[in-house]
CSV table of N, CA, C and O in Angstrom, one decimal:
chain,number,residue,atom,x,y,z
A,1,MET,N,95.9,104.6,105.8
A,1,MET,CA,94.5,104.7,105.3
A,1,MET,C,94.4,104.4,103.8
A,1,MET,O,93.4,103.9,103.4
A,2,PRO,N,95.3,104.9,103.0
A,2,PRO,CA,95.2,104.7,101.6
A,2,PRO,C,95.1,103.2,101.2
A,2,PRO,O,94.4,102.8,100.3
A,3,LEU,N,95.9,102.3,102.0
A,3,LEU,CA,95.8,100.9,101.8
A,3,LEU,C,94.4,100.4,102.0
A,3,LEU,O,93.9,99.6,101.3
A,4,TYR,N,93.8,100.8,103.1
A,4,TYR,CA,92.5,100.3,103.5
A,4,TYR,C,91.5,100.7,102.4
A,4,TYR,O,90.6,100.0,102.0
A,5,THR,N,91.6,102.0,101.9
A,5,THR,CA,90.7,102.4,100.9
A,5,THR,C,90.8,101.6,99.6
A,5,THR,O,89.8,101.2,99.0
A,6,PHE,N,92.0,101.3,99.3
A,6,PHE,CA,92.3,100.4,98.1
A,6,PHE,C,91.7,99.0,98.3
A,6,PHE,O,91.0,98.5,97.4
A,7,LEU,N,91.9,98.5,99.5
A,7,LEU,CA,91.3,97.1,99.7
A,7,LEU,C,89.8,97.1,99.8
A,7,LEU,O,89.2,96.1,99.6
A,8,GLU,N,89.2,98.2,100.2
A,8,GLU,CA,87.7,98.3,100.2
A,8,GLU,C,87.2,98.4,98.8
A,8,GLU,O,86.0,98.0,98.5
A,9,GLN,N,88.0,98.9,97.8
A,9,GLN,CA,87.5,99.1,96.5
A,9,GLN,C,87.7,97.9,95.5
A,9,GLN,O,87.1,97.8,94.5
A,10,TYR,N,88.6,97.0,95.9
A,10,TYR,CA,88.9,95.9,95.0
A,10,TYR,C,88.7,94.6,95.7
A,10,TYR,O,88.9,94.4,96.9
A,11,ASP,N,88.4,93.6,94.9
A,11,ASP,CA,88.1,92.2,95.4
A,11,ASP,C,89.3,91.3,95.1
A,11,ASP,O,89.7,91.1,94.0
A,12,PHE,N,89.9,90.8,96.2
A,12,PHE,CA,91.1,89.9,96.1
A,12,PHE,C,90.7,88.5,96.4
A,12,PHE,O,91.6,87.7,96.8
A,13,SER,N,89.4,88.1,96.2
A,13,SER,CA,89.0,86.8,96.5
A,13,SER,C,89.9,85.8,95.7
A,13,SER,O,90.1,85.9,94.5
A,14,GLY,N,90.3,84.7,96.5
A,14,GLY,CA,91.1,83.7,95.8
A,14,GLY,C,92.6,84.1,95.6
A,14,GLY,O,93.4,83.3,95.1
A,15,LYS,N,93.0,85.3,96.0
A,15,LYS,CA,94.3,85.8,95.8
A,15,LYS,C,95.1,85.7,97.2
A,15,LYS,O,94.5,85.5,98.2
A,16,THR,N,96.4,85.8,97.1
A,16,THR,CA,97.2,85.8,98.3
A,16,THR,C,97.8,87.2,98.5
A,16,THR,O,98.3,87.7,97.5
A,17,ILE,N,97.6,87.7,99.7
A,17,ILE,CA,98.1,89.0,100.0
A,17,ILE,C,99.3,88.8,101.0
A,17,ILE,O,99.2,88.2,102.0
A,18,ILE,N,100.4,89.4,100.6
A,18,ILE,CA,101.7,89.2,101.4
A,18,ILE,C,102.1,90.6,101.9
A,18,ILE,O,102.7,91.4,101.2
A,19,PRO,N,101.8,90.9,103.2
A,19,PRO,CA,102.0,92.2,103.7
A,19,PRO,C,103.5,92.4,104.0
A,19,PRO,O,104.2,91.5,104.5
A,20,PHE,N,104.0,93.7,103.8
A,20,PHE,CA,105.3,94.1,104.2
A,20,PHE,C,105.3,95.6,104.4
A,20,PHE,O,104.5,96.3,103.8
A,21,THR,N,106.2,96.0,105.3
A,21,THR,CA,106.1,97.5,105.6
A,21,THR,C,107.5,97.9,106.2
A,21,THR,O,108.3,97.1,106.7
A,22,THR,N,107.7,99.2,106.1
A,22,THR,CA,108.8,99.9,106.9
A,22,THR,C,108.0,100.8,107.8
A,22,THR,O,106.9,101.2,107.6
A,23,HIS,N,108.6,101.0,109.0
A,23,HIS,CA,107.8,101.8,110.0
A,23,HIS,C,108.8,102.6,110.9
A,23,HIS,O,110.0,102.4,110.9
A,24,GLY,N,108.2,103.5,111.6
A,24,GLY,CA,108.9,104.3,112.6
A,24,GLY,C,108.8,103.8,114.0
A,24,GLY,O,109.2,104.6,114.9
A,25,GLY,N,108.2,102.7,114.2
A,25,GLY,CA,108.1,102.1,115.6
A,25,GLY,C,106.9,101.3,115.9
A,25,GLY,O,106.8,100.6,116.8
A,26,SER,N,105.9,101.5,115.0
A,26,SER,CA,104.6,100.8,115.3
A,26,SER,C,104.5,99.4,114.6
A,26,SER,O,103.6,98.6,114.9
A,27,GLY,N,105.4,99.1,113.7
A,27,GLY,CA,105.3,97.8,113.1
A,27,GLY,C,104.0,97.7,112.3
A,27,GLY,O,103.6,98.7,111.7
A,28,PHE,N,103.4,96.5,112.3
A,28,PHE,CA,102.1,96.3,111.6
A,28,PHE,C,100.9,96.8,112.4
A,28,PHE,O,99.9,97.0,111.8
A,29,SER,N,101.1,97.0,113.7
A,29,SER,CA,99.9,97.3,114.5
A,29,SER,C,98.9,96.2,114.3
A,29,SER,O,99.1,95.1,114.4
A,30,ARG,N,97.7,96.6,113.8
A,30,ARG,CA,96.6,95.7,113.5
A,30,ARG,C,96.4,95.5,112.0
A,30,ARG,O,95.4,95.0,111.5
A,31,THR,N,97.4,96.0,111.2
A,31,THR,CA,97.2,96.0,109.8
A,31,THR,C,96.9,94.7,109.2
A,31,THR,O,96.0,94.5,108.3
A,32,ILE,N,97.6,93.6,109.6
A,32,ILE,CA,97.4,92.3,109.0
A,32,ILE,C,96.0,91.8,109.3
A,32,ILE,O,95.3,91.3,108.4
A,33,GLN,N,95.5,92.0,110.5
A,33,GLN,CA,94.2,91.6,110.8
A,33,GLN,C,93.1,92.4,110.1
A,33,GLN,O,92.1,91.9,109.6
A,34,THR,N,93.4,93.7,109.9
A,34,THR,CA,92.5,94.6,109.1
A,34,THR,C,92.4,94.2,107.7
A,34,THR,O,91.3,94.1,107.1
A,35,ILE,N,93.6,93.8,107.1
A,35,ILE,CA,93.6,93.3,105.7
A,35,ILE,C,92.7,92.1,105.6
A,35,ILE,O,91.9,92.0,104.7
A,36,ALA,N,92.9,91.2,106.5
A,36,ALA,CA,92.1,89.9,106.5
A,36,ALA,C,90.6,90.2,106.7
A,36,ALA,O,89.7,89.6,106.0
A,37,GLU,N,90.2,91.2,107.5
A,37,GLU,CA,88.8,91.6,107.6
A,37,GLU,C,88.3,92.2,106.4
A,37,GLU,O,87.1,92.0,106.0
A,38,LEU,N,89.1,93.1,105.7
A,38,LEU,CA,88.6,93.7,104.5
A,38,LEU,C,88.6,92.8,103.3
A,38,LEU,O,87.8,93.1,102.3
A,39,GLN,N,89.4,91.7,103.3
A,39,GLN,CA,89.4,90.8,102.2
A,39,GLN,C,89.2,89.4,102.7
A,39,GLN,O,90.2,88.5,102.7
A,40,PRO,N,88.0,89.1,103.2
A,40,PRO,CA,87.8,87.8,103.9
A,40,PRO,C,88.0,86.6,103.0
A,40,PRO,O,88.2,85.4,103.5
A,41,ASP,N,87.9,86.7,101.7
A,41,ASP,CA,88.0,85.6,100.8
A,41,ASP,C,89.4,85.5,100.1
A,41,ASP,O,89.6,84.8,99.2
A,42,ALA,N,90.3,86.3,100.7
A,42,ALA,CA,91.7,86.2,100.2
A,42,ALA,C,92.5,85.5,101.3
A,42,ALA,O,92.1,85.4,102.4
A,43,SER,N,93.7,85.0,100.9
A,43,SER,CA,94.6,84.4,101.8
A,43,SER,C,95.6,85.4,102.2
A,43,SER,O,96.3,86.0,101.3
A,44,VAL,N,95.7,85.7,103.5
A,44,VAL,CA,96.6,86.8,104.0
A,44,VAL,C,97.7,86.1,104.7
A,44,VAL,O,97.5,85.4,105.7
A,45,VAL,N,99.0,86.3,104.3
A,45,VAL,CA,100.1,85.8,104.9
A,45,VAL,C,100.3,86.5,106.3
A,45,VAL,O,100.4,87.7,106.3
A,46,GLU,N,100.3,85.8,107.4
A,46,GLU,CA,100.3,86.4,108.7
A,46,GLU,C,101.7,86.8,109.1
A,46,GLU,O,101.9,87.6,110.0
A,47,GLU,N,102.7,86.2,108.5
A,47,GLU,CA,104.1,86.5,108.8
A,47,GLU,C,104.7,87.4,107.8
A,47,GLU,O,105.6,87.1,107.0
A,48,GLY,N,104.1,88.7,107.8
A,48,GLY,CA,104.6,89.7,106.9
A,48,GLY,C,106.0,90.2,107.4
A,48,GLY,O,106.4,89.9,108.5
A,49,LEU,N,106.6,91.0,106.5
A,49,LEU,CA,107.9,91.5,106.8
A,49,LEU,C,107.7,93.0,107.3
A,49,LEU,O,107.1,93.8,106.6
A,50,SER,N,108.3,93.3,108.5
A,50,SER,CA,108.2,94.6,109.0
A,50,SER,C,109.7,95.0,109.4
A,50,SER,O,110.3,94.4,110.2
A,51,ILE,N,110.1,96.1,108.8
A,51,ILE,CA,111.5,96.6,109.0
A,51,ILE,C,111.4,98.1,109.5
A,51,ILE,O,110.7,98.9,108.9
A,52,SER,N,112.1,98.3,110.6
A,52,SER,CA,112.2,99.7,111.1
A,52,SER,C,112.9,100.6,110.1
A,52,SER,O,113.9,100.2,109.5
A,53,ARG,N,112.5,101.8,110.1
A,53,ARG,CA,113.1,102.8,109.2
A,53,ARG,C,114.6,102.9,109.4
A,53,ARG,O,115.4,103.2,108.5
A,54,ASN,N,115.0,102.7,110.6
A,54,ASN,CA,116.4,102.8,111.0
A,54,ASN,C,117.2,101.6,110.5
A,54,ASN,O,118.5,101.6,110.4
A,55,SER,N,116.5,100.5,110.1
A,55,SER,CA,117.2,99.3,109.7
A,55,SER,C,117.2,99.1,108.2
A,55,SER,O,117.8,98.2,107.7
A,56,VAL,N,116.5,99.9,107.5
A,56,VAL,CA,116.3,99.8,106.0
A,56,VAL,C,117.6,99.7,105.3
A,56,VAL,O,117.8,98.8,104.4
A,57,PRO,N,118.6,100.5,105.6
A,57,PRO,CA,119.9,100.4,104.8
A,57,PRO,C,120.6,99.1,104.9
A,57,PRO,O,121.3,98.7,104.0
A,58,GLU,N,120.4,98.4,106.0
A,58,GLU,CA,121.0,97.1,106.2
A,58,GLU,C,120.1,95.9,106.0
A,58,GLU,O,120.4,94.8,106.4
A,59,ALA,N,118.9,96.1,105.4
A,59,ALA,CA,117.9,95.1,105.4
A,59,ALA,C,117.9,94.1,104.2
A,59,ALA,O,117.1,93.2,104.1
A,60,GLN,N,118.8,94.3,103.2
A,60,GLN,CA,118.8,93.5,102.0
A,60,GLN,C,118.8,92.0,102.3
A,60,GLN,O,117.9,91.3,101.7
A,61,SER,N,119.6,91.5,103.1
A,61,SER,CA,119.6,90.1,103.4
A,61,SER,C,118.4,89.6,104.1
A,61,SER,O,117.9,88.5,103.8
A,62,GLN,N,117.8,90.4,105.0
A,62,GLN,CA,116.6,90.1,105.6
A,62,GLN,C,115.5,90.0,104.6
A,62,GLN,O,114.6,89.0,104.7
A,63,VAL,N,115.4,90.9,103.7
A,63,VAL,CA,114.3,90.9,102.7
A,63,VAL,C,114.5,89.7,101.8
A,63,VAL,O,113.5,88.9,101.5
A,64,THR,N,115.7,89.4,101.4
A,64,THR,CA,116.0,88.3,100.5
A,64,THR,C,115.6,87.0,101.2
A,64,THR,O,115.0,86.1,100.6
A,65,ASP,N,116.0,86.8,102.5
A,65,ASP,CA,115.7,85.6,103.2
A,65,ASP,C,114.2,85.4,103.4
A,65,ASP,O,113.6,84.3,103.2
A,66,TRP,N,113.5,86.5,103.7
A,66,TRP,CA,112.0,86.5,103.8
A,66,TRP,C,111.3,86.1,102.6
A,66,TRP,O,110.5,85.2,102.6
A,67,VAL,N,111.7,86.7,101.4
A,67,VAL,CA,111.1,86.4,100.2
A,67,VAL,C,111.4,84.9,99.8
A,67,VAL,O,110.4,84.2,99.4
A,68,ALA,N,112.6,84.4,100.0
A,68,ALA,CA,112.9,83.0,99.7
A,68,ALA,C,112.0,82.1,100.6
A,68,ALA,O,111.6,81.0,100.2
A,69,GLY,N,111.8,82.5,101.9
A,69,GLY,CA,111.0,81.7,102.8
A,69,GLY,C,109.5,81.6,102.4
A,69,GLY,O,108.8,80.7,102.9
A,70,LEU,N,109.0,82.5,101.6
A,70,LEU,CA,107.6,82.5,101.2
A,70,LEU,C,107.3,81.3,100.3
A,70,LEU,O,106.2,80.9,100.2
A,71,GLU,N,108.3,80.8,99.6
A,71,GLU,CA,108.2,79.7,98.7
A,71,GLU,C,107.1,79.9,97.6
A,71,GLU,O,106.3,79.0,97.3
A,72,TYR,N,107.1,81.0,97.0
A,72,TYR,CA,106.2,81.3,95.9
A,72,TYR,C,107.0,81.2,94.6
A,72,TYR,O,108.1,81.6,94.4
């Protein structure tokens, strides 16, 4: 919910939002769609990175590969 409040208060028109999260089982749920709804004039990357809390200690290469694939 803090993320949604933040996105309701600020305008990211013309910006790119790149979602990423750690989670305990729910992944993104509808978060990426909600971000797009709250920031309709921003570009939201739909292939965000979602890592289970149990995989965080071994996720460095996954994060590195994901960031490199963003091509920013």
